[in-house]
JSON list of C-alpha atoms in Angstrom, two decimals:
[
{"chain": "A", "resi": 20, "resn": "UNK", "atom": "CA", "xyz": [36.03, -21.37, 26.68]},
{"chain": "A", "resi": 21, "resn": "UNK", "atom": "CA", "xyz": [36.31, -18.41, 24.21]},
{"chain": "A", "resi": 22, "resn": "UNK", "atom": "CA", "xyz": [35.84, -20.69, 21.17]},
{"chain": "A", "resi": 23, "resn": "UNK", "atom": "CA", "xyz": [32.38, -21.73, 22.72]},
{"chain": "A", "resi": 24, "resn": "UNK", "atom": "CA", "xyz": [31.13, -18.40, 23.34]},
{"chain": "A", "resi": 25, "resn": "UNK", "atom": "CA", "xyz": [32.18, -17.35, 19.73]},
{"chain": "A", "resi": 26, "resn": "UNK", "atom": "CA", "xyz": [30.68, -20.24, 17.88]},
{"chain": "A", "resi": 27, "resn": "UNK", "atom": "CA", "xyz": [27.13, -19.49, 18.93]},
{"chain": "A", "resi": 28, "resn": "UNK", "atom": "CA", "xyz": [27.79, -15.95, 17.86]},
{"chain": "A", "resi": 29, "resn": "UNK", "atom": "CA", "xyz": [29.48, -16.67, 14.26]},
{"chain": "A", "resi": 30, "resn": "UNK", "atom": "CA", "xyz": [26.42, -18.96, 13.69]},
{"chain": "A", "resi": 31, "resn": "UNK", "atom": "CA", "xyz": [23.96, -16.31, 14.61]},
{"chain": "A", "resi": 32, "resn": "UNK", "atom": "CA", "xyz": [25.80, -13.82, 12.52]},
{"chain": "A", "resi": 33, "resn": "UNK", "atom": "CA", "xyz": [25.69, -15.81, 9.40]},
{"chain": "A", "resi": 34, "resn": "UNK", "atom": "CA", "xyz": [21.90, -16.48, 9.91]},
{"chain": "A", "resi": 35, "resn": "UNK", "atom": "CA", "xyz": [21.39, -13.02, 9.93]},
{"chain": "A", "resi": 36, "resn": "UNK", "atom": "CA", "xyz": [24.16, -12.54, 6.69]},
{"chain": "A", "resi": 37, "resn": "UNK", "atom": "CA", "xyz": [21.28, -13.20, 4.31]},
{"chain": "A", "resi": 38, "resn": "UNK", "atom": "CA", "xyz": [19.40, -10.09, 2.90]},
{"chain": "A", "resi": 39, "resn": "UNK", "atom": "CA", "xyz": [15.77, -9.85, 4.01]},
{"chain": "A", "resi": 40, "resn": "UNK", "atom": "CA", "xyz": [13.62, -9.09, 0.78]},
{"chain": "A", "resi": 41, "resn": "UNK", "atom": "CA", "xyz": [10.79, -6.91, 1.07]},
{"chain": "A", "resi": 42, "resn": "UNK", "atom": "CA", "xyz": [8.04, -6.55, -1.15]},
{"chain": "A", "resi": 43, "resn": "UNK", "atom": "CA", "xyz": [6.72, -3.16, -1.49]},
{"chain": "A", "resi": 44, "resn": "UNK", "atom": "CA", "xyz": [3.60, -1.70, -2.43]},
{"chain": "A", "resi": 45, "resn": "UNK", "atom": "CA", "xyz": [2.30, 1.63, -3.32]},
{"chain": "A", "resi": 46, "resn": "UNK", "atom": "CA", "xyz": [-1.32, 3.02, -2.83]},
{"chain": "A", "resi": 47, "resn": "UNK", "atom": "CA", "xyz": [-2.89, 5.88, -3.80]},
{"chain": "A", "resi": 48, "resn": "UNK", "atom": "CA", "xyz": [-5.22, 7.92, -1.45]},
{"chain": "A", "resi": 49, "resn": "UNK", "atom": "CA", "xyz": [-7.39, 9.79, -3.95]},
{"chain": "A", "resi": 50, "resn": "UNK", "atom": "CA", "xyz": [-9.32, 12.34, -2.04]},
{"chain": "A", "resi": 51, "resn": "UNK", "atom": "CA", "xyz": [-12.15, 14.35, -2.87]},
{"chain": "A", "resi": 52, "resn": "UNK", "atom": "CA", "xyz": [-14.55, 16.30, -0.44]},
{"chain": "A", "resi": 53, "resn": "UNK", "atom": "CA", "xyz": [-14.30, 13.82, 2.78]},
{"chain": "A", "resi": 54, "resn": "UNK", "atom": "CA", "xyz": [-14.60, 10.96, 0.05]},
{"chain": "A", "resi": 55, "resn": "UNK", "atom": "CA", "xyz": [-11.51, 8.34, -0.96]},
{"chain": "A", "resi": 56, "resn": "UNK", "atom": "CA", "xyz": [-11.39, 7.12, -4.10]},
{"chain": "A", "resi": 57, "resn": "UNK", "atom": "CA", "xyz": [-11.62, 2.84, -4.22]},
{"chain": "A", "resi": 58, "resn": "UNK", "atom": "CA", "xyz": [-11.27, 0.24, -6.79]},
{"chain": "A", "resi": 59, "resn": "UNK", "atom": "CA", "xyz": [-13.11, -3.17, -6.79]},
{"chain": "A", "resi": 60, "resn": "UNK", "atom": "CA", "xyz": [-10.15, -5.80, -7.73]},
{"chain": "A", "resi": 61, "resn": "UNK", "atom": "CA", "xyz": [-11.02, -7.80, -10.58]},
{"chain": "A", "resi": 62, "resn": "UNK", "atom": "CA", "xyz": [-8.96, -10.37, -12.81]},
{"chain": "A", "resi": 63, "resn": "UNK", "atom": "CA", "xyz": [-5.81, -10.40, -10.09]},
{"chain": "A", "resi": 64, "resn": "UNK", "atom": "CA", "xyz": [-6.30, -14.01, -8.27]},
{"chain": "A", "resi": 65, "resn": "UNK", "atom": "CA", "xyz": [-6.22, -11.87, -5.22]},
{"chain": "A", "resi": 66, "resn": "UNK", "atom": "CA", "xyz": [-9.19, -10.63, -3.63]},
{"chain": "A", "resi": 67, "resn": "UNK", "atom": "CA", "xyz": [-11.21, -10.10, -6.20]},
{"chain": "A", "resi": 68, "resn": "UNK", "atom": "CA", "xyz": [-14.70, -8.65, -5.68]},
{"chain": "A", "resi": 69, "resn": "UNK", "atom": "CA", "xyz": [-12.98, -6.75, -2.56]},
{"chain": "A", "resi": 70, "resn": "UNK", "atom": "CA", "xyz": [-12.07, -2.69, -2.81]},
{"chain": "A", "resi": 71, "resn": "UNK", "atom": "CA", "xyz": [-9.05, -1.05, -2.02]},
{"chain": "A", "resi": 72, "resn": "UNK", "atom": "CA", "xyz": [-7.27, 2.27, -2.81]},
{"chain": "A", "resi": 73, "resn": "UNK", "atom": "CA", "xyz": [-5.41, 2.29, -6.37]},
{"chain": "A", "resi": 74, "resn": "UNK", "atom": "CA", "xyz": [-2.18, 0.33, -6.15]},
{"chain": "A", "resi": 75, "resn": "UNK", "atom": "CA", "xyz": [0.47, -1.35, -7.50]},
{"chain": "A", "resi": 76, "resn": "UNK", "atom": "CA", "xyz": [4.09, -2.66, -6.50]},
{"chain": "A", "resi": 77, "resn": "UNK", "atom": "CA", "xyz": [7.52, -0.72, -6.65]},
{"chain": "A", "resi": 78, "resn": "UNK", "atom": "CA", "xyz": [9.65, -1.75, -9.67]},
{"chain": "A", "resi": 79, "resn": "UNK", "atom": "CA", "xyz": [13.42, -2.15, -9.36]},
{"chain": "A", "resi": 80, "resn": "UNK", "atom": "CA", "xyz": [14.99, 1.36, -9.48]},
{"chain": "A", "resi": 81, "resn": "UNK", "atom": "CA", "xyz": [11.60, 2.93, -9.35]},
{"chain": "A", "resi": 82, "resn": "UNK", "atom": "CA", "xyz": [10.78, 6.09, -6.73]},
{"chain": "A", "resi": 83, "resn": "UNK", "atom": "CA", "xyz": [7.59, 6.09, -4.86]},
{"chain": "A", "resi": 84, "resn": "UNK", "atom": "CA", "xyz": [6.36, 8.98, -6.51]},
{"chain": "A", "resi": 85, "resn": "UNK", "atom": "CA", "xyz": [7.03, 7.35, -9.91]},
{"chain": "A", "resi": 86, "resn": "UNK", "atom": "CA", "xyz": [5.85, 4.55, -8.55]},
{"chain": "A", "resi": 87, "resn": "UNK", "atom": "CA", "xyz": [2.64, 6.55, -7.93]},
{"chain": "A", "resi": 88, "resn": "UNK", "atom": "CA", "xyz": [2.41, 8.39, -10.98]},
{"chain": "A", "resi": 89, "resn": "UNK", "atom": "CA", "xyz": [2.38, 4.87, -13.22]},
{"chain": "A", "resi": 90, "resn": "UNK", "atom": "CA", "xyz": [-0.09, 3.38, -10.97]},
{"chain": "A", "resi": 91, "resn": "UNK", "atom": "CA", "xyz": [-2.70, 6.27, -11.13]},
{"chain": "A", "resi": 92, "resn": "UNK", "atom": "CA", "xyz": [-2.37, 6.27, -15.11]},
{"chain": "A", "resi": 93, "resn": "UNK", "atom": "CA", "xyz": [-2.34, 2.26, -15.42]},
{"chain": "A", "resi": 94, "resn": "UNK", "atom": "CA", "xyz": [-4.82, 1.80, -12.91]},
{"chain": "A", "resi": 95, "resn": "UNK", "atom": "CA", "xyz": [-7.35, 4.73, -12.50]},
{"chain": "A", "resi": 96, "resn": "UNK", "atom": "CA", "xyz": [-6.69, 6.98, -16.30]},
{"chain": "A", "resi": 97, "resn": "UNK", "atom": "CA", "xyz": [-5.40, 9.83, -14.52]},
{"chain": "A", "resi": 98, "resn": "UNK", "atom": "CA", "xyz": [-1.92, 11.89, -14.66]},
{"chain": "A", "resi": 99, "resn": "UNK", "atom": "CA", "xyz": [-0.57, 13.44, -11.35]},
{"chain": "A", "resi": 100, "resn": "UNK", "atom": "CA", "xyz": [2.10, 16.11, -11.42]},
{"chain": "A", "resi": 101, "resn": "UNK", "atom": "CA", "xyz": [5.31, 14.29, -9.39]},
{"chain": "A", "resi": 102, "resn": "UNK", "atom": "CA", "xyz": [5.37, 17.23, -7.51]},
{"chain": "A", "resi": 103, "resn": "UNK", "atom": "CA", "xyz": [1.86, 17.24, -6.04]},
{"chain": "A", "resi": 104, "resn": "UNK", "atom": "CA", "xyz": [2.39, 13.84, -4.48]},
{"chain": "A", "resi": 105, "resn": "UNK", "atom": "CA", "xyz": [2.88, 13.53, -1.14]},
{"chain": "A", "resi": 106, "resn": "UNK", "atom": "CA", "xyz": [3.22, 10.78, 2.13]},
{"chain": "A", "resi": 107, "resn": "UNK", "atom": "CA", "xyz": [0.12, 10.04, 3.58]},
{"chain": "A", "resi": 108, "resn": "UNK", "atom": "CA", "xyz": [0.70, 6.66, 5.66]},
{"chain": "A", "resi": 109, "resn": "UNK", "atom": "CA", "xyz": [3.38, 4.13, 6.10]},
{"chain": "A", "resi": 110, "resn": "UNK", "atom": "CA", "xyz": [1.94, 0.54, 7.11]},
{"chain": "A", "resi": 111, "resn": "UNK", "atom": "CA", "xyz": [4.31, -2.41, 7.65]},
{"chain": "A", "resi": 112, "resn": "UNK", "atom": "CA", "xyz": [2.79, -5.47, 7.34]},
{"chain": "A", "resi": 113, "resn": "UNK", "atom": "CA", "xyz": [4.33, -8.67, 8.62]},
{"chain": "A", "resi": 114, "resn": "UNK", "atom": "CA", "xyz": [1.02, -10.99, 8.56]},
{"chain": "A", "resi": 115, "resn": "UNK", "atom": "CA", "xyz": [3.13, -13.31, 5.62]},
{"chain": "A", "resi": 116, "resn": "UNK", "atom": "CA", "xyz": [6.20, -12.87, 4.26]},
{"chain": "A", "resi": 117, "resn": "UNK", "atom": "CA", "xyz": [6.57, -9.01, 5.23]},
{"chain": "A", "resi": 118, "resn": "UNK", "atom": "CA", "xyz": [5.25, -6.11, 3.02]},
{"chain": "A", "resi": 119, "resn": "UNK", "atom": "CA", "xyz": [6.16, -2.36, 3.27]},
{"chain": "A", "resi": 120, "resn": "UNK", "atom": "CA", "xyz": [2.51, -0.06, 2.21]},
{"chain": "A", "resi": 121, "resn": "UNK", "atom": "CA", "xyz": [3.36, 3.54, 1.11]},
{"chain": "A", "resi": 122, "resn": "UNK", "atom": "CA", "xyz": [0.01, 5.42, 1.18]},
{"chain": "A", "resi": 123, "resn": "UNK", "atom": "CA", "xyz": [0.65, 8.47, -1.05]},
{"chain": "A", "resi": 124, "resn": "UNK", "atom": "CA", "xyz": [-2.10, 11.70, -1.36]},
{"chain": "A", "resi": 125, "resn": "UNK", "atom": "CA", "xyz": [-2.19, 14.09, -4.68]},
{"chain": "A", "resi": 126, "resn": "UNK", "atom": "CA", "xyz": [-2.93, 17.37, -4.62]},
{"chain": "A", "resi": 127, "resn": "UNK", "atom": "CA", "xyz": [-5.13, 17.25, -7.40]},
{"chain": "A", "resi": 128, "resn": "UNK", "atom": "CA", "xyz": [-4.88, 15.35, -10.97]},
{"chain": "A", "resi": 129, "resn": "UNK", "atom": "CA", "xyz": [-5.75, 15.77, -14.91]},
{"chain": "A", "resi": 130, "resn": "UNK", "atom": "CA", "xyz": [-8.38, 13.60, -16.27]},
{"chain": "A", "resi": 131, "resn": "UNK", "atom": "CA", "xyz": [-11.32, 11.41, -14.93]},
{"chain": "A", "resi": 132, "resn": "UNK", "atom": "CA", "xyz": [-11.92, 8.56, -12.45]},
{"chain": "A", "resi": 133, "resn": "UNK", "atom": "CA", "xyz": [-14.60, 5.96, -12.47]},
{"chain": "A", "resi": 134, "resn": "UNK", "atom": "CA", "xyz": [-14.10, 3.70, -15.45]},
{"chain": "A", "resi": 135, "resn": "UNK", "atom": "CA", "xyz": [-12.93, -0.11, -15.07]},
{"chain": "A", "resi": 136, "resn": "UNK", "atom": "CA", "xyz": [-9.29, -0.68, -15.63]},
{"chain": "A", "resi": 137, "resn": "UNK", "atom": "CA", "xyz": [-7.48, -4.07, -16.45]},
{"chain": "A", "resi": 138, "resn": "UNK", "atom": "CA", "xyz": [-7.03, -4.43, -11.93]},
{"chain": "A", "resi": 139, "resn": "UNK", "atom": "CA", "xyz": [-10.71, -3.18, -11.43]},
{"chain": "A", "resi": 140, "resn": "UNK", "atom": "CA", "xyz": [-14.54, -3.85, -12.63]},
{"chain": "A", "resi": 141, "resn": "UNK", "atom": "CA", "xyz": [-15.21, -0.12, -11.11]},
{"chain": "A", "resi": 142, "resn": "UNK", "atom": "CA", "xyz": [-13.98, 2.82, -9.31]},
{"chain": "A", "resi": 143, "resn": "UNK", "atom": "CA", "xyz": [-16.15, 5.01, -6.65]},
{"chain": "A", "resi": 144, "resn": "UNK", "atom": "CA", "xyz": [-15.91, 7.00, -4.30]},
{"chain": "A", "resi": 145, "resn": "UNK", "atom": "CA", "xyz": [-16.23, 6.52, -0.25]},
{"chain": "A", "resi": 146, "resn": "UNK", "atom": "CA", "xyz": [-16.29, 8.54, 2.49]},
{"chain": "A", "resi": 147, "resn": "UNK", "atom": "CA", "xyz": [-13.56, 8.10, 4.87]},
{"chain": "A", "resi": 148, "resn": "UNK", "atom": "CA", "xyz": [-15.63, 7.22, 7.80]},
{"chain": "A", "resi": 149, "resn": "UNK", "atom": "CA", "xyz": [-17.49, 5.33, 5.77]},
{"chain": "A", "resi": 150, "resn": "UNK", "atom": "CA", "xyz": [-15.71, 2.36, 4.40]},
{"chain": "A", "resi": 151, "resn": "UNK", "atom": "CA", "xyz": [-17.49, -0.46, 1.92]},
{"chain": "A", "resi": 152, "resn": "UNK", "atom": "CA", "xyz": [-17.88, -3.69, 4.16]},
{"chain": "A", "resi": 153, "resn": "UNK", "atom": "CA", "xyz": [-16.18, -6.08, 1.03]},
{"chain": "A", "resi": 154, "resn": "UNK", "atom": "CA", "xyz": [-12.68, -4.05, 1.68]},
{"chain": "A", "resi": 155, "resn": "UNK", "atom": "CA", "xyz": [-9.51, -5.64, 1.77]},
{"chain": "A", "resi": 156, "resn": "UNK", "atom": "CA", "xyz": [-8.48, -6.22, 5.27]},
{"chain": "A", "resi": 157, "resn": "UNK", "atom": "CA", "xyz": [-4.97, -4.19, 5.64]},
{"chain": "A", "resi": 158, "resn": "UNK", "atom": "CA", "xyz": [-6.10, -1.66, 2.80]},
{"chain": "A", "resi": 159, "resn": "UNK", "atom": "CA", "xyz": [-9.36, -0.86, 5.65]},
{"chain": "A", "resi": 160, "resn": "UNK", "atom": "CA", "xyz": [-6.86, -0.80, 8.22]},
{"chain": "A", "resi": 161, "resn": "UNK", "atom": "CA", "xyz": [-4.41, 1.51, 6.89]},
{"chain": "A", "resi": 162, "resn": "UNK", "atom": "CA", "xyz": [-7.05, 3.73, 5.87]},
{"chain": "A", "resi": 163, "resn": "UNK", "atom": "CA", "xyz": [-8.86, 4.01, 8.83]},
{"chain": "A", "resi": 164, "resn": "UNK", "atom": "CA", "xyz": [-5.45, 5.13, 10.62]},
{"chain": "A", "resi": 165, "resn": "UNK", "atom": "CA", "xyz": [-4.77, 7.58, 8.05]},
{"chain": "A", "resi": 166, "resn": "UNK", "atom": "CA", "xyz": [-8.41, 8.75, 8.32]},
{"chain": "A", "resi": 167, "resn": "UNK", "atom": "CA", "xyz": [-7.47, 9.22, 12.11]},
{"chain": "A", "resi": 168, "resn": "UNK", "atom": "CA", "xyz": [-4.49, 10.92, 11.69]},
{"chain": "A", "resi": 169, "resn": "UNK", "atom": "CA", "xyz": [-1.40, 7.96, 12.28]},
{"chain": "A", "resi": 170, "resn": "UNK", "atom": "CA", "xyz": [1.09, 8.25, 9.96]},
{"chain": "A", "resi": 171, "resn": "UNK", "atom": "CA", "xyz": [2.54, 4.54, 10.59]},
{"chain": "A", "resi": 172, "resn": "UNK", "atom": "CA", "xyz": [0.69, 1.60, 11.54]},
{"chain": "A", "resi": 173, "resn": "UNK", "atom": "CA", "xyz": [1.56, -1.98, 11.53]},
{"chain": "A", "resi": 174, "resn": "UNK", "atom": "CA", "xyz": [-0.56, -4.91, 10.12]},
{"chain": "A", "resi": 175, "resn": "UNK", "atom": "CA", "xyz": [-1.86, -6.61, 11.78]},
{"chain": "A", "resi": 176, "resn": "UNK", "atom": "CA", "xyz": [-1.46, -4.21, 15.06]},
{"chain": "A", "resi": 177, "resn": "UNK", "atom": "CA", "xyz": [0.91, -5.31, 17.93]},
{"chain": "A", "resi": 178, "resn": "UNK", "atom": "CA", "xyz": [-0.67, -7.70, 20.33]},
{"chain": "A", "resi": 179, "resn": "UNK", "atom": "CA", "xyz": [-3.32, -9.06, 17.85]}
]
């Protein structure tokens, strides 16, 4: 009897042996008078046309705020101070495979937005509870709970 209560368990525990990858992706919350700052994707094979906040994934033995710091000079021609970036927003979303979204603020930056970047035609800016209609979906999402004050959200939300 023991050995067939301890099978089902071994099996289950080798299942679960295997590491669980997780992609992760940082985004930048740019904000500005009420306004966030958005890019319109371009060249990426992934949404393209659509806007979302400045981002990029986490390279191996990359921090977040280094993480952040490369993305707003590759992405939007600007230079944050590392110590000037903070957590905004945490989304986990498990609608494919399973991505972790940092959402990270700045408390100011050197240099100017707007100009189209190798990920974007075109930056602008958007109020907060205002959001452009062409957004990508989770990007809306996580902003929108940010904009309302949750610090964590999941995508898409429980019981959808």
């Amino acid at each position: 009897m023991a050995k067939a209560l301890t099978q089902p368990a071994a099996a289950d525990a080798a299942r679960h042996g295997r590491h669980f990858q997780l992609i992760v992706d940082v985004h930048l919350l740019l904000l500005r008078d009420g306004d966030v700052l958005l890019g319109r994707r371009a060249n990426t094979g992934y949404g393209d046309g659509a806007y979302e906040p400045p981002s990029g994934r986490l390279a191996e033995r990359e921090t977040l705020v280094e993480a952040a710091v490369r993305v707003a000079a590759a992405q939007v021609g600007i230079a944050l101070d590392p110590a000037r970036v903070s957590l905004a927003h945490v989304m986990h979303d498990v609608s494919g495979a399973g991505r972790m979204a940092f959402f990270l603020t700045a408390g100011g930056w050197q240099g100017d937005t707007g100009a189209a970047t190798k990920s974007y035609s075109d930056l602008g800016w958007f109020p907060l509870s205002d959001l452009p209609a062409n957004m990508i979906d989770r990007a809306r999402v996580a902003v929108r709970n940010f904009a309302a004050g949750a610090r964590f959200s999941t995508y898409p939300a429980f019981g959808m």
